[in-house]
CSV table of C-alpha atoms (C1' of nucleotides) in Angstrom, one decimal:
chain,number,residue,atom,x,y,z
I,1,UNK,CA,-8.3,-37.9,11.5
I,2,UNK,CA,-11.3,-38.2,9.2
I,3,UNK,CA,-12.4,-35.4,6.9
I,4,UNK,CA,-14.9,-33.0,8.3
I,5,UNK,CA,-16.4,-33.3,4.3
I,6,UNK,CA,-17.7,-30.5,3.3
I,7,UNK,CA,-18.6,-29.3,0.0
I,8,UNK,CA,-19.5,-25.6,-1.4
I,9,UNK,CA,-22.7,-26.3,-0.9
I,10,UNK,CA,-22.5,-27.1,2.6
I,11,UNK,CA,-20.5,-24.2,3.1
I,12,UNK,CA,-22.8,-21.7,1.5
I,13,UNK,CA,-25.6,-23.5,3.5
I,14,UNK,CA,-23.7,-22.6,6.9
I,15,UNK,CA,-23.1,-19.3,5.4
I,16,UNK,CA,-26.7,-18.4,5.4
I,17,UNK,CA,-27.6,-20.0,8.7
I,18,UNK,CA,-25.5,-17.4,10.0
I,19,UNK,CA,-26.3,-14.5,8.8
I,20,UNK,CA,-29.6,-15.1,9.0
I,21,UNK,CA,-29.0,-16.1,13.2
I,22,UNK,CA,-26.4,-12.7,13.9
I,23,UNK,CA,-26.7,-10.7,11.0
I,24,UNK,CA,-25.0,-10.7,7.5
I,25,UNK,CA,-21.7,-7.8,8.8
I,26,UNK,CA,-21.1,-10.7,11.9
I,27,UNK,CA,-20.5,-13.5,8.9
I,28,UNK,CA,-16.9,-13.7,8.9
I,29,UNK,CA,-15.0,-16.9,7.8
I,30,UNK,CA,-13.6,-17.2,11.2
I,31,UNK,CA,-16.8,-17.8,12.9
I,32,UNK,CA,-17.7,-20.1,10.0
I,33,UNK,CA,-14.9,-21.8,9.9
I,34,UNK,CA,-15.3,-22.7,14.0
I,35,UNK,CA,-19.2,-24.0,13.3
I,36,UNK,CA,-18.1,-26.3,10.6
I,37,UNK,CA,-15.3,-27.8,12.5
I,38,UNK,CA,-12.5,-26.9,10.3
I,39,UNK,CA,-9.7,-24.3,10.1
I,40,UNK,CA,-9.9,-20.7,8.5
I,41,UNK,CA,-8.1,-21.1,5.4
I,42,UNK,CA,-9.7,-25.0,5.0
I,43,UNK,CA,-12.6,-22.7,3.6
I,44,UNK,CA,-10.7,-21.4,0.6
I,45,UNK,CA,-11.3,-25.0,-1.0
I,46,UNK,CA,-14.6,-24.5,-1.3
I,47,UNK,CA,-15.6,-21.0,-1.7
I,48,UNK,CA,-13.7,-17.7,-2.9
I,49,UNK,CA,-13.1,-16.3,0.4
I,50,UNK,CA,-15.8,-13.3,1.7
I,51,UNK,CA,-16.4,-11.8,-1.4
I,52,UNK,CA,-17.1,-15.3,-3.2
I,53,UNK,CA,-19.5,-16.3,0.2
I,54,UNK,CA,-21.0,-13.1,0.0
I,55,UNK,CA,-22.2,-13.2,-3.7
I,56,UNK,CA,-23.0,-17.3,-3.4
I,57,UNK,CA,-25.5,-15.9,-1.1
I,58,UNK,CA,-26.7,-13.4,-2.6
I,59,UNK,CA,-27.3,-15.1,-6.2
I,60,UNK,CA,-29.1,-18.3,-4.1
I,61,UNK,CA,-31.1,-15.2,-2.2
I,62,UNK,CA,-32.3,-13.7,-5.4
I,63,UNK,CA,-33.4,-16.7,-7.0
I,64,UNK,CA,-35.4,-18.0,-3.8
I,65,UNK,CA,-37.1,-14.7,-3.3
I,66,UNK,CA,-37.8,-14.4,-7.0
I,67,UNK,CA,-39.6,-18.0,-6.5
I,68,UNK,CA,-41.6,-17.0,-3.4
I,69,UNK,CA,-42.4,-14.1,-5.4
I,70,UNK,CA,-43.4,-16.2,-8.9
I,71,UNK,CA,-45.5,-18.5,-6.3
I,72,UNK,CA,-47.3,-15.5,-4.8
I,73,UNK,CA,-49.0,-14.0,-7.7
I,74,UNK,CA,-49.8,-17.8,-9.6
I,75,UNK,CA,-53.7,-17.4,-9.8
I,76,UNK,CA,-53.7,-13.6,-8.8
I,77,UNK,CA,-54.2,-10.2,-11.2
I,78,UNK,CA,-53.8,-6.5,-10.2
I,79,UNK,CA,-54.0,-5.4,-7.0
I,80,UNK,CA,-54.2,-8.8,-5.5
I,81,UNK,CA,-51.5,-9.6,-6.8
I,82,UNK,CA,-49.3,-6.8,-5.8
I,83,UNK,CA,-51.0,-7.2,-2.2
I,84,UNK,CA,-49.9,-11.0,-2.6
I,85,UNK,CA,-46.4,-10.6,-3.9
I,86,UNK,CA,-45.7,-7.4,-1.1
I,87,UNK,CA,-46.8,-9.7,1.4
I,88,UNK,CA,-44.2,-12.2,0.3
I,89,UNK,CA,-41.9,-10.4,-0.4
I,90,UNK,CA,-41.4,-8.8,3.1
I,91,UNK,CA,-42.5,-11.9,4.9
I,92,UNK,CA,-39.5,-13.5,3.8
I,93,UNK,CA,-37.1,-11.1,4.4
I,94,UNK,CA,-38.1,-10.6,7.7
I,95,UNK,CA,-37.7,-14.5,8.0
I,96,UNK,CA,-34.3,-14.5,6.4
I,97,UNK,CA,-32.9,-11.1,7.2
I,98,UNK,CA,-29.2,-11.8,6.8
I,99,UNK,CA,-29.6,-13.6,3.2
I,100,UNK,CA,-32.3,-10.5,2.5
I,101,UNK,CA,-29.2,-8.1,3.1
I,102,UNK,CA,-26.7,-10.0,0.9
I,103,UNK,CA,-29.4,-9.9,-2.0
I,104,UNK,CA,-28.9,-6.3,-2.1
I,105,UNK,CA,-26.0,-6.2,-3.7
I,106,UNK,CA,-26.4,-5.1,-7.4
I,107,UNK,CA,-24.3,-7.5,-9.6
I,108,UNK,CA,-21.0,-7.2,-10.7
I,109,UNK,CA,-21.4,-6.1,-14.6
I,110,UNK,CA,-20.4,-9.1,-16.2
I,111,UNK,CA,-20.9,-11.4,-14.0
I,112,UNK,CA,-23.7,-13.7,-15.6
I,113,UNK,CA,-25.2,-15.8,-12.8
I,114,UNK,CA,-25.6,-12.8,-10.6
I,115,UNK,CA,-27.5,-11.0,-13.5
I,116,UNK,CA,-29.5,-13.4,-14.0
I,117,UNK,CA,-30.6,-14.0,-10.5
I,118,UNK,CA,-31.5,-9.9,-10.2
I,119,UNK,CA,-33.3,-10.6,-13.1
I,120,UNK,CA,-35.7,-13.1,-12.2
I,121,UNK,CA,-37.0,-11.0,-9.2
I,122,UNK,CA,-37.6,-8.4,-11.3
I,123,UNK,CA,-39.4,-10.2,-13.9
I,124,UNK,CA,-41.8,-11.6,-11.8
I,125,UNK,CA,-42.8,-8.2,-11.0
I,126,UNK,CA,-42.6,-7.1,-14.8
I,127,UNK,CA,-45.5,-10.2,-15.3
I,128,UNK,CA,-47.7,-8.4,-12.8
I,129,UNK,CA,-47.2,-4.8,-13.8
I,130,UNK,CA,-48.5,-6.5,-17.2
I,131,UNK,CA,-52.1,-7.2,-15.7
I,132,UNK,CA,-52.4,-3.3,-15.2
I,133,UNK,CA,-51.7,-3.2,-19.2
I,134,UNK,CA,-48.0,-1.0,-18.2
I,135,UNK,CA,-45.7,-1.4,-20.2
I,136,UNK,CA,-42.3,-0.4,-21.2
I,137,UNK,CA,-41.6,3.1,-19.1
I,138,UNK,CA,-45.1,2.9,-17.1
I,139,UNK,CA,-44.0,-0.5,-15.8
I,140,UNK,CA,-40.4,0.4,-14.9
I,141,UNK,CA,-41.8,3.0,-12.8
I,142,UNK,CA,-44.3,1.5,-11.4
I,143,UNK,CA,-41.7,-1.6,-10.0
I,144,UNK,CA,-39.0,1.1,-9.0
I,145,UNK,CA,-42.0,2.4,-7.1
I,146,UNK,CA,-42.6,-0.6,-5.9
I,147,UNK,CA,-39.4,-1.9,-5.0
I,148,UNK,CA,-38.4,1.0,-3.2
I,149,UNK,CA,-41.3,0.8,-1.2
I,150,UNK,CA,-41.0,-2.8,-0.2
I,151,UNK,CA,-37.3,-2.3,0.3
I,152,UNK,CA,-37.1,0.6,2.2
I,153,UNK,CA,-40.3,-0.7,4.2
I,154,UNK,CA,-37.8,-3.8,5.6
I,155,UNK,CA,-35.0,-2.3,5.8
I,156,UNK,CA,-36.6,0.2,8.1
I,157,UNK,CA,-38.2,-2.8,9.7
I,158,UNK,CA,-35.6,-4.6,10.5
I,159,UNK,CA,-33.3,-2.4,11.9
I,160,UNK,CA,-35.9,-1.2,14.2
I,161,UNK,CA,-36.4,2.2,12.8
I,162,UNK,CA,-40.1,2.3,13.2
I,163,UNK,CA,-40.0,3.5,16.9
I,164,UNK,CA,-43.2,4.5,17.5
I,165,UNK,CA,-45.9,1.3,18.7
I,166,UNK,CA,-48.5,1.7,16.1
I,167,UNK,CA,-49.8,-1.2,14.1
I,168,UNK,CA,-46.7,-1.8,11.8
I,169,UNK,CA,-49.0,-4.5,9.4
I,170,UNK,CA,-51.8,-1.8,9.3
I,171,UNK,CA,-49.1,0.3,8.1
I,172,UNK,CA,-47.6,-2.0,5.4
I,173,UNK,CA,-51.2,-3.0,3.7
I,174,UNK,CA,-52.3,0.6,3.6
I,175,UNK,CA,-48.7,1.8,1.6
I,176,UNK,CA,-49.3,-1.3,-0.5
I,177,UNK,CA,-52.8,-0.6,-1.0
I,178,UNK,CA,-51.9,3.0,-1.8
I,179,UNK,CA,-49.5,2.7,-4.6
I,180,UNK,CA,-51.9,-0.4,-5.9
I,181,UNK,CA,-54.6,2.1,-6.3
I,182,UNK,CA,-51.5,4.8,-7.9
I,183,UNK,CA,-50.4,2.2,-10.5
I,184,UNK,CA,-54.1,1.9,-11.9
I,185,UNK,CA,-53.8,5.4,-12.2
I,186,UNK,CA,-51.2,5.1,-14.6
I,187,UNK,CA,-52.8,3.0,-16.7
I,188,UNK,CA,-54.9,4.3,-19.7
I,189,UNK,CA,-56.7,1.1,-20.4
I,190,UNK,CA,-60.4,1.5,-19.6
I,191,UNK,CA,-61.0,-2.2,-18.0
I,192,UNK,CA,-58.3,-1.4,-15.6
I,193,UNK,CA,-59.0,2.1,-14.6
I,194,UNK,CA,-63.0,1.7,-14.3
I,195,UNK,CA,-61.8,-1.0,-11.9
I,196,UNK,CA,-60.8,2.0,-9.3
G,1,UNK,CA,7.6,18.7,16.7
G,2,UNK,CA,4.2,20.8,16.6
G,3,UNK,CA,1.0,19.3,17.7
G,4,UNK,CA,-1.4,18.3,14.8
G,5,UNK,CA,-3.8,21.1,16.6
G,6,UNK,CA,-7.0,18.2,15.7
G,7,UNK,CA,-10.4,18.8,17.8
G,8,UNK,CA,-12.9,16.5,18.0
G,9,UNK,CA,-15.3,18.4,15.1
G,10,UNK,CA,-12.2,18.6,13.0
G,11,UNK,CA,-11.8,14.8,13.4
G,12,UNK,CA,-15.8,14.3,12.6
G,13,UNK,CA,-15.5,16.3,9.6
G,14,UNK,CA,-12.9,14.8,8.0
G,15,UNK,CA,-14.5,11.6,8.9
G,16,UNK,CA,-17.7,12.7,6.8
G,17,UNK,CA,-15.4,13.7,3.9
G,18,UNK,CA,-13.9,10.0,3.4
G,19,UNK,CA,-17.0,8.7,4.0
G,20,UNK,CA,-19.0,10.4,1.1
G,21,UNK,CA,-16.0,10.3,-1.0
G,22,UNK,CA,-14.9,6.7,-1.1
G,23,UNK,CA,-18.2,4.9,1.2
G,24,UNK,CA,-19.4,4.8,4.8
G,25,UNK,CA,-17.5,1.0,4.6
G,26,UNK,CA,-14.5,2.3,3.8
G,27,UNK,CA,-14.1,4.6,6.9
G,28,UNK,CA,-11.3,3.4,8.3
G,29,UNK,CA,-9.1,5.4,11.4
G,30,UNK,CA,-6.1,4.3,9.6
G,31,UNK,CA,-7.4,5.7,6.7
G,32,UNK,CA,-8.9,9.2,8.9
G,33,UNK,CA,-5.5,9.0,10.8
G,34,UNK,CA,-3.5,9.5,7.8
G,35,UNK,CA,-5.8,12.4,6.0
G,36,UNK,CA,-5.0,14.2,9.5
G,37,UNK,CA,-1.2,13.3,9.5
G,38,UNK,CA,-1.1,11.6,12.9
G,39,UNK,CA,-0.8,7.8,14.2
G,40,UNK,CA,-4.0,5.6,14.1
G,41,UNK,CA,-4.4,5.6,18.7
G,42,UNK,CA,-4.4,9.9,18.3
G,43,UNK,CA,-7.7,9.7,17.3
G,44,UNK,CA,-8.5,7.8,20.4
G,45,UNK,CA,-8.2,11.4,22.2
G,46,UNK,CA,-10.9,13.0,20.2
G,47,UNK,CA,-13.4,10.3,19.2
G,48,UNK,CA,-14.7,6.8,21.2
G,49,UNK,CA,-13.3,4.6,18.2
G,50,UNK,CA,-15.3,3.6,15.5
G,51,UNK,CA,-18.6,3.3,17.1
G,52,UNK,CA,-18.2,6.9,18.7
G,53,UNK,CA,-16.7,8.3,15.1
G,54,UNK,CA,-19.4,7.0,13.1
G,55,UNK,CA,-22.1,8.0,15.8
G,56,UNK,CA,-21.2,11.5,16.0
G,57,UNK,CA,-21.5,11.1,11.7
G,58,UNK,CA,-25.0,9.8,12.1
G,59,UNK,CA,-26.5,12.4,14.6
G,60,UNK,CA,-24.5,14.9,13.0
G,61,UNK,CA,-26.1,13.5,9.4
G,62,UNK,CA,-29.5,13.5,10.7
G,63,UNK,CA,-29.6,16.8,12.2
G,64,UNK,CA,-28.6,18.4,9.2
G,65,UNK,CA,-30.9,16.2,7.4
G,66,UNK,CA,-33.9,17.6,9.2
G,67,UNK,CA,-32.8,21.2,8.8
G,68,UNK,CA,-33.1,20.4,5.2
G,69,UNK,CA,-36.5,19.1,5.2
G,70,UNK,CA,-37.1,21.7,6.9
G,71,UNK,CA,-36.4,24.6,5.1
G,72,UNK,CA,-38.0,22.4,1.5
G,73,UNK,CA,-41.0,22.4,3.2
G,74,UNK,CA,-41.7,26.5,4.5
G,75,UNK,CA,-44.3,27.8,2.8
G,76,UNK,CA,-45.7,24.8,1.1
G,77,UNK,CA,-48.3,22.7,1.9
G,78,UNK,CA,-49.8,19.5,1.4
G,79,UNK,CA,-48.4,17.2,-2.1
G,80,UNK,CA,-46.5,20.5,-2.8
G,81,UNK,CA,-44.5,20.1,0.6
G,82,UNK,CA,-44.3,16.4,0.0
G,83,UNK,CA,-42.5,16.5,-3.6
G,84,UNK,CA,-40.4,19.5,-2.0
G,85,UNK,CA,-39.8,17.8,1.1
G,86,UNK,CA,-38.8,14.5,-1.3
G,87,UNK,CA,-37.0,16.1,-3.7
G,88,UNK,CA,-34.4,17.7,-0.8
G,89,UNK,CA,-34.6,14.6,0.4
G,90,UNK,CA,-33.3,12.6,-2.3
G,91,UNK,CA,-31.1,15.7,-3.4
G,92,UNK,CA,-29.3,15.3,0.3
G,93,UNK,CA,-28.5,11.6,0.1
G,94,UNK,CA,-27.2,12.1,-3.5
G,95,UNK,CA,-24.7,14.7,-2.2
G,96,UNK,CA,-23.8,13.1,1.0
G,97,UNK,CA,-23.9,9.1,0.4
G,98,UNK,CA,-21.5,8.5,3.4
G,99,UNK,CA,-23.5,10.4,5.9
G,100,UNK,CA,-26.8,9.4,4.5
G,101,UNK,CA,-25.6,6.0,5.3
G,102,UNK,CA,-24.2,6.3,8.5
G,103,UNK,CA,-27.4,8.4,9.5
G,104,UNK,CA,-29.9,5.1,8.6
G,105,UNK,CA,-28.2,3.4,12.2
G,106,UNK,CA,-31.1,3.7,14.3
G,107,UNK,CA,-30.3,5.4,17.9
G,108,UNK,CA,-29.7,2.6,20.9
G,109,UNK,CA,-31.7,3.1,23.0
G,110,UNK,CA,-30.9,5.2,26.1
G,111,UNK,CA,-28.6,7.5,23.2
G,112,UNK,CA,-30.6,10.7,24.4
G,113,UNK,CA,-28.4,12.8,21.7
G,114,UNK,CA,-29.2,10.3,18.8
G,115,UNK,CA,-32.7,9.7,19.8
G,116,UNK,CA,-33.4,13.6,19.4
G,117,UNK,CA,-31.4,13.9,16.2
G,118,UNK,CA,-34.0,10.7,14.9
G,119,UNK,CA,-37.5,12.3,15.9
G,120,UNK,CA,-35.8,16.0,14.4
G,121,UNK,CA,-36.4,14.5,11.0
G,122,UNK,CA,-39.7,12.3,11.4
G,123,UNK,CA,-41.0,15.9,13.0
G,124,UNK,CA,-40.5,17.6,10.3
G,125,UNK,CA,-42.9,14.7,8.4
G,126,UNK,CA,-45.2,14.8,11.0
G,127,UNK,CA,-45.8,18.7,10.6
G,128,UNK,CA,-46.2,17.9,6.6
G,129,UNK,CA,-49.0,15.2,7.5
G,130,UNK,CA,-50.9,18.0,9.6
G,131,UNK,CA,-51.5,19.9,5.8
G,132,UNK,CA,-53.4,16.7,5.1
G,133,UNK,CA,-55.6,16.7,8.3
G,134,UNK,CA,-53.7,13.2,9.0
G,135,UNK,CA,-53.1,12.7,12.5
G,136,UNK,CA,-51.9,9.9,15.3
G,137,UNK,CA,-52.2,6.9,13.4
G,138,UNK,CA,-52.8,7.9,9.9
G,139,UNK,CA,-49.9,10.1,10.1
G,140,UNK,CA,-48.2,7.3,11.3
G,141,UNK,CA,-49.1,5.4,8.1
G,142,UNK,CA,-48.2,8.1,6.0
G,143,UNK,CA,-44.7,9.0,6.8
G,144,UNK,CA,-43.9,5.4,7.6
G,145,UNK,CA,-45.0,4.8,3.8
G,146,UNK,CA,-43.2,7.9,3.1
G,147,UNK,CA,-40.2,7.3,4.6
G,148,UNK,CA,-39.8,3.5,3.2
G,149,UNK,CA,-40.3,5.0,0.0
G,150,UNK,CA,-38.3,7.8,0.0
G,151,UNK,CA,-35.3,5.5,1.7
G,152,UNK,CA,-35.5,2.7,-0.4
G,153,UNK,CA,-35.3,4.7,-3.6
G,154,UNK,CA,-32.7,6.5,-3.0
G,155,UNK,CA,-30.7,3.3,-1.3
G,156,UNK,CA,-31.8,1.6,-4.5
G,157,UNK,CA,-30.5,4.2,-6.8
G,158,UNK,CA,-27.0,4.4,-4.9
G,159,UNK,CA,-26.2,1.1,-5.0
G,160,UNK,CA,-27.0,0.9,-8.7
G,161,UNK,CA,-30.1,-1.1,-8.5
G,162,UNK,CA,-31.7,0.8,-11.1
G,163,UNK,CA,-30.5,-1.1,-14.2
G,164,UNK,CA,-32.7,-0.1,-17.3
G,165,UNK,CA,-31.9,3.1,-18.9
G,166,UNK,CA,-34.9,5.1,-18.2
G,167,UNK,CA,-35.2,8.3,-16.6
G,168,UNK,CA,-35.1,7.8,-12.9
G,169,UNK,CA,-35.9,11.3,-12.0
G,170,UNK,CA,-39.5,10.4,-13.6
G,171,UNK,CA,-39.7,7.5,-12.0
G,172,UNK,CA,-39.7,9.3,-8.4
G,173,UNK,CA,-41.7,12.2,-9.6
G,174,UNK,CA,-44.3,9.5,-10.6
G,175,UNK,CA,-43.5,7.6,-7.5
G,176,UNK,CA,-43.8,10.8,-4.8
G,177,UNK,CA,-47.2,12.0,-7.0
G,178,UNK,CA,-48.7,8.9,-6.3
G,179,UNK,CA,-48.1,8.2,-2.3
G,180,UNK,CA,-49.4,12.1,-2.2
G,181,UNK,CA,-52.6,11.0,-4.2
G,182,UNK,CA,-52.9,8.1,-1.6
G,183,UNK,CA,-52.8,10.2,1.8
G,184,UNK,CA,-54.9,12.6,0.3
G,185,UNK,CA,-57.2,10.0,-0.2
G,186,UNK,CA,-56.7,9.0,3.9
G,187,UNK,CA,-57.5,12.0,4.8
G,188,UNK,CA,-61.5,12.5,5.8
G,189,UNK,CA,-61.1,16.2,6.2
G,190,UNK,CA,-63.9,17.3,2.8
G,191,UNK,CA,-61.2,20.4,2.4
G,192,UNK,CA,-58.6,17.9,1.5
G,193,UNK,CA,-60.2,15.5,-0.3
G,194,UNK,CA,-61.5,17.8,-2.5
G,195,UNK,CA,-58.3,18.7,-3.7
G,196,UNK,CA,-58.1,15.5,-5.6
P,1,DG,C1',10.2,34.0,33.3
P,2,DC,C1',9.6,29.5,35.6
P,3,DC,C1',6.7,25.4,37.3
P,4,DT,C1',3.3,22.4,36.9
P,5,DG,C1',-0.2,19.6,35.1
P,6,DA,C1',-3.0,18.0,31.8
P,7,DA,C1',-4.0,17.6,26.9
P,8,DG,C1',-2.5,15.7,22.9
P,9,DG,C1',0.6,13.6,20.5
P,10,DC,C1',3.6,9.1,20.2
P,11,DT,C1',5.4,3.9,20.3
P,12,DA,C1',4.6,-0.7,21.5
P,13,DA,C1',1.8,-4.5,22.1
P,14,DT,C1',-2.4,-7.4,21.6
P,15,DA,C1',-6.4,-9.3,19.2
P,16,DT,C1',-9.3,-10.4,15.2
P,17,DC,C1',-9.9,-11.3,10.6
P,18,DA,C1',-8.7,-12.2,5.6
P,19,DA,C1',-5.7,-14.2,2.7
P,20,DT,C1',-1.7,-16.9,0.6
P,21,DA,C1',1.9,-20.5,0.5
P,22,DG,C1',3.0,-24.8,1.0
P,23,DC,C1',2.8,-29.4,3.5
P,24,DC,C1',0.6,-34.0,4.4
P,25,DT,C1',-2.6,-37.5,4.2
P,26,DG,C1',-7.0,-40.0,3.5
P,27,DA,C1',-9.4,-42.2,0.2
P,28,DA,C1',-10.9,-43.3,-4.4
P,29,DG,C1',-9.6,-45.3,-8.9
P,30,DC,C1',-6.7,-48.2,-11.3
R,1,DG,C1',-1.3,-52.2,-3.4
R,2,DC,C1',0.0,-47.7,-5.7
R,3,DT,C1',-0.8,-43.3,-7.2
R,4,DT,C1',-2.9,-39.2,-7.2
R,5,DC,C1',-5.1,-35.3,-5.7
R,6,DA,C1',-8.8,-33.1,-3.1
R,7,DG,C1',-9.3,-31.5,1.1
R,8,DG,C1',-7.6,-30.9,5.3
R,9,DC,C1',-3.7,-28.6,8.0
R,10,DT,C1',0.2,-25.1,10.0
R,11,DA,C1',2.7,-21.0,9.4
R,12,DT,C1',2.9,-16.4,7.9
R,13,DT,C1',1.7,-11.8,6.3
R,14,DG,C1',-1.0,-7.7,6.3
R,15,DA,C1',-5.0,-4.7,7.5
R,16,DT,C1',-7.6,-2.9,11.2
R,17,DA,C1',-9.1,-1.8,16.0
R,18,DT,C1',-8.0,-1.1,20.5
R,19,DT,C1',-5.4,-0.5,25.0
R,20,DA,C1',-1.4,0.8,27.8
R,21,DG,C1',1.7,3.7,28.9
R,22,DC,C1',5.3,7.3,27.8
R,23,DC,C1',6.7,12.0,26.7
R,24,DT,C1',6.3,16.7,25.2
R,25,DT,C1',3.9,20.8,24.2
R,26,DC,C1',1.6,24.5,25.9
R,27,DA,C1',-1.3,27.3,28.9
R,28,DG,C1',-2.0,29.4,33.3
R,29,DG,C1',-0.6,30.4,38.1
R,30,DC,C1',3.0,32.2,40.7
DNA sequence: GCCTGAAGGCTAATATCAATAGCCTGAAGC
DNA sequence: GCTTCAGGCTATTGATATTAGCCTTCAGGC
């Protein structure tokens, strides 16, 4: 009998392929297990059971997002920006909703790579709150603003809790638009205000 | 041997106790079974399982929910029933974590009961929206928005995902002030928009 | 006060999943 | 070729949900 040769990596990978397919609560280590060809417990080589695939994901989740993010806003300033990065932001979840789910997960305290990971999301949105001159306090409310929105926006999305058949994009763009125009608001520098 | 004397509502409300107590995830019916003193298959007689237990939870969740909103919002009008209307909300969902939860499940279809528990609370947004002259689609817009914003905070802020240490209860003030700003400025009604 | 029947408990059994212990062997390095 | 150990495996335990089917309490009719 040859090895079925898997790695963590490869493991991970399958993780994510099904929770993306059936949804992050149907990832169990059984059904894993059955699509890589191996046993159950042949799993606990490679990864530390559930909770150990669940965060895997999630730290790999935060730091792709937080790239698609970064990549979204490159060349962009203010509203576009925040337009750009929104767009992106639920764009991929809805393309990845199972590994979108494990992201939210706050991070163990103490464990490094998983603080790191949240991090880098948020910084990108830090760097952008930075072209509407917040800072410090401004800026943290103006990204728990924004990451509310955007969060609750796809979570509601996703689980299909926008019954009614009205124009869900025409929606999204005018709440993003909305709290764009809000976060100028809050800022006292004249170039970006006189810019509303 | 007496009987345990449980009803179905008894059952339901000791359900919502564990849940806001220790999390909707760690609703178990072994763990309900025991807080009532009988054997895990008794519950069977009152409630459809899981699904049924955490069902009831949710319509049960949202109806209350909506009476809340409700009664935040009588006598207010426009951004002063929104901050009310948020403030209860996020008050609720503090208070009740477990039913908040289970109340996010949207309906299946065909669920008449859950179906009228859901549009209880999105009426109650849709009368707000009225105050603003927004109707059909823009008020569509505007509690969607709403609602994403209002859920994702709060989901946020449960979970922990609000690191930094700086007032959050500013940072939803700030957050609820601005989405009001933006419908007002949806609105095309002059008696609104000269409110801003 | 009995009889009856159903409601509301119970035990027992099955299935799924996670997790641990410990065996066995393929394959890589010497 | 030998050794070693990483990476598979089987077997087992424990938590949970669920179903089947039994048995007794208790209420209402006679």
């Amino acid at each position: 009998m040859p090895r079925a040769g898997l790695t963590e990596i490869r493991v991970v990978e399958e993780g994510e392929r099904i929770a993306d397919e059936v949804g992050l609560s149907s990832l169990t280590l059984a059904a894993l297990a059955q699509r890589l060809g191996v046993r159950q417990p042949s799993l606990y080589k490679h990864v530390a059971g559930t909770d150990g695939l669940r965060r895997s994901i999630a730290i790999r989740a935060k730091i792709e997002l937080a790239a698609v993010l970064r990549r979204a806003t490159v060349g962009r300033a203010r509203r576009d920006a925040i337009g750009s990065m929104a767009r992106a932001y639920r764009a991929w979840a809805k393309q990845h909703p199972g590994r979108y789910a494990a992201a939210q997960r706050a991070p163990v305290p103490g464990d490094a790579d998983d603080e790191f990971a949240s991090a880098e999301a948020v910084q990108v949105a830090f760097d952008v709150m930075a072209g509407y001159n917040l800072r410090d306090d401004d800026a943290v409310d103006a990204i728990r603003g924004l990451r509310a929105a955007l969060h609750g926006f796809v979570t509601l999305e996703s689980d299909g809790g926008f019954g009614l058949p009205v124009d869900i994009d025409r929606s999204f763009e005018r709440l993003v638009a909305g709290l764009a125009t809000a976060f100028e608001a809050w800022s006292d520098d004249p170039a970006v205000s006189a810019q509303i």
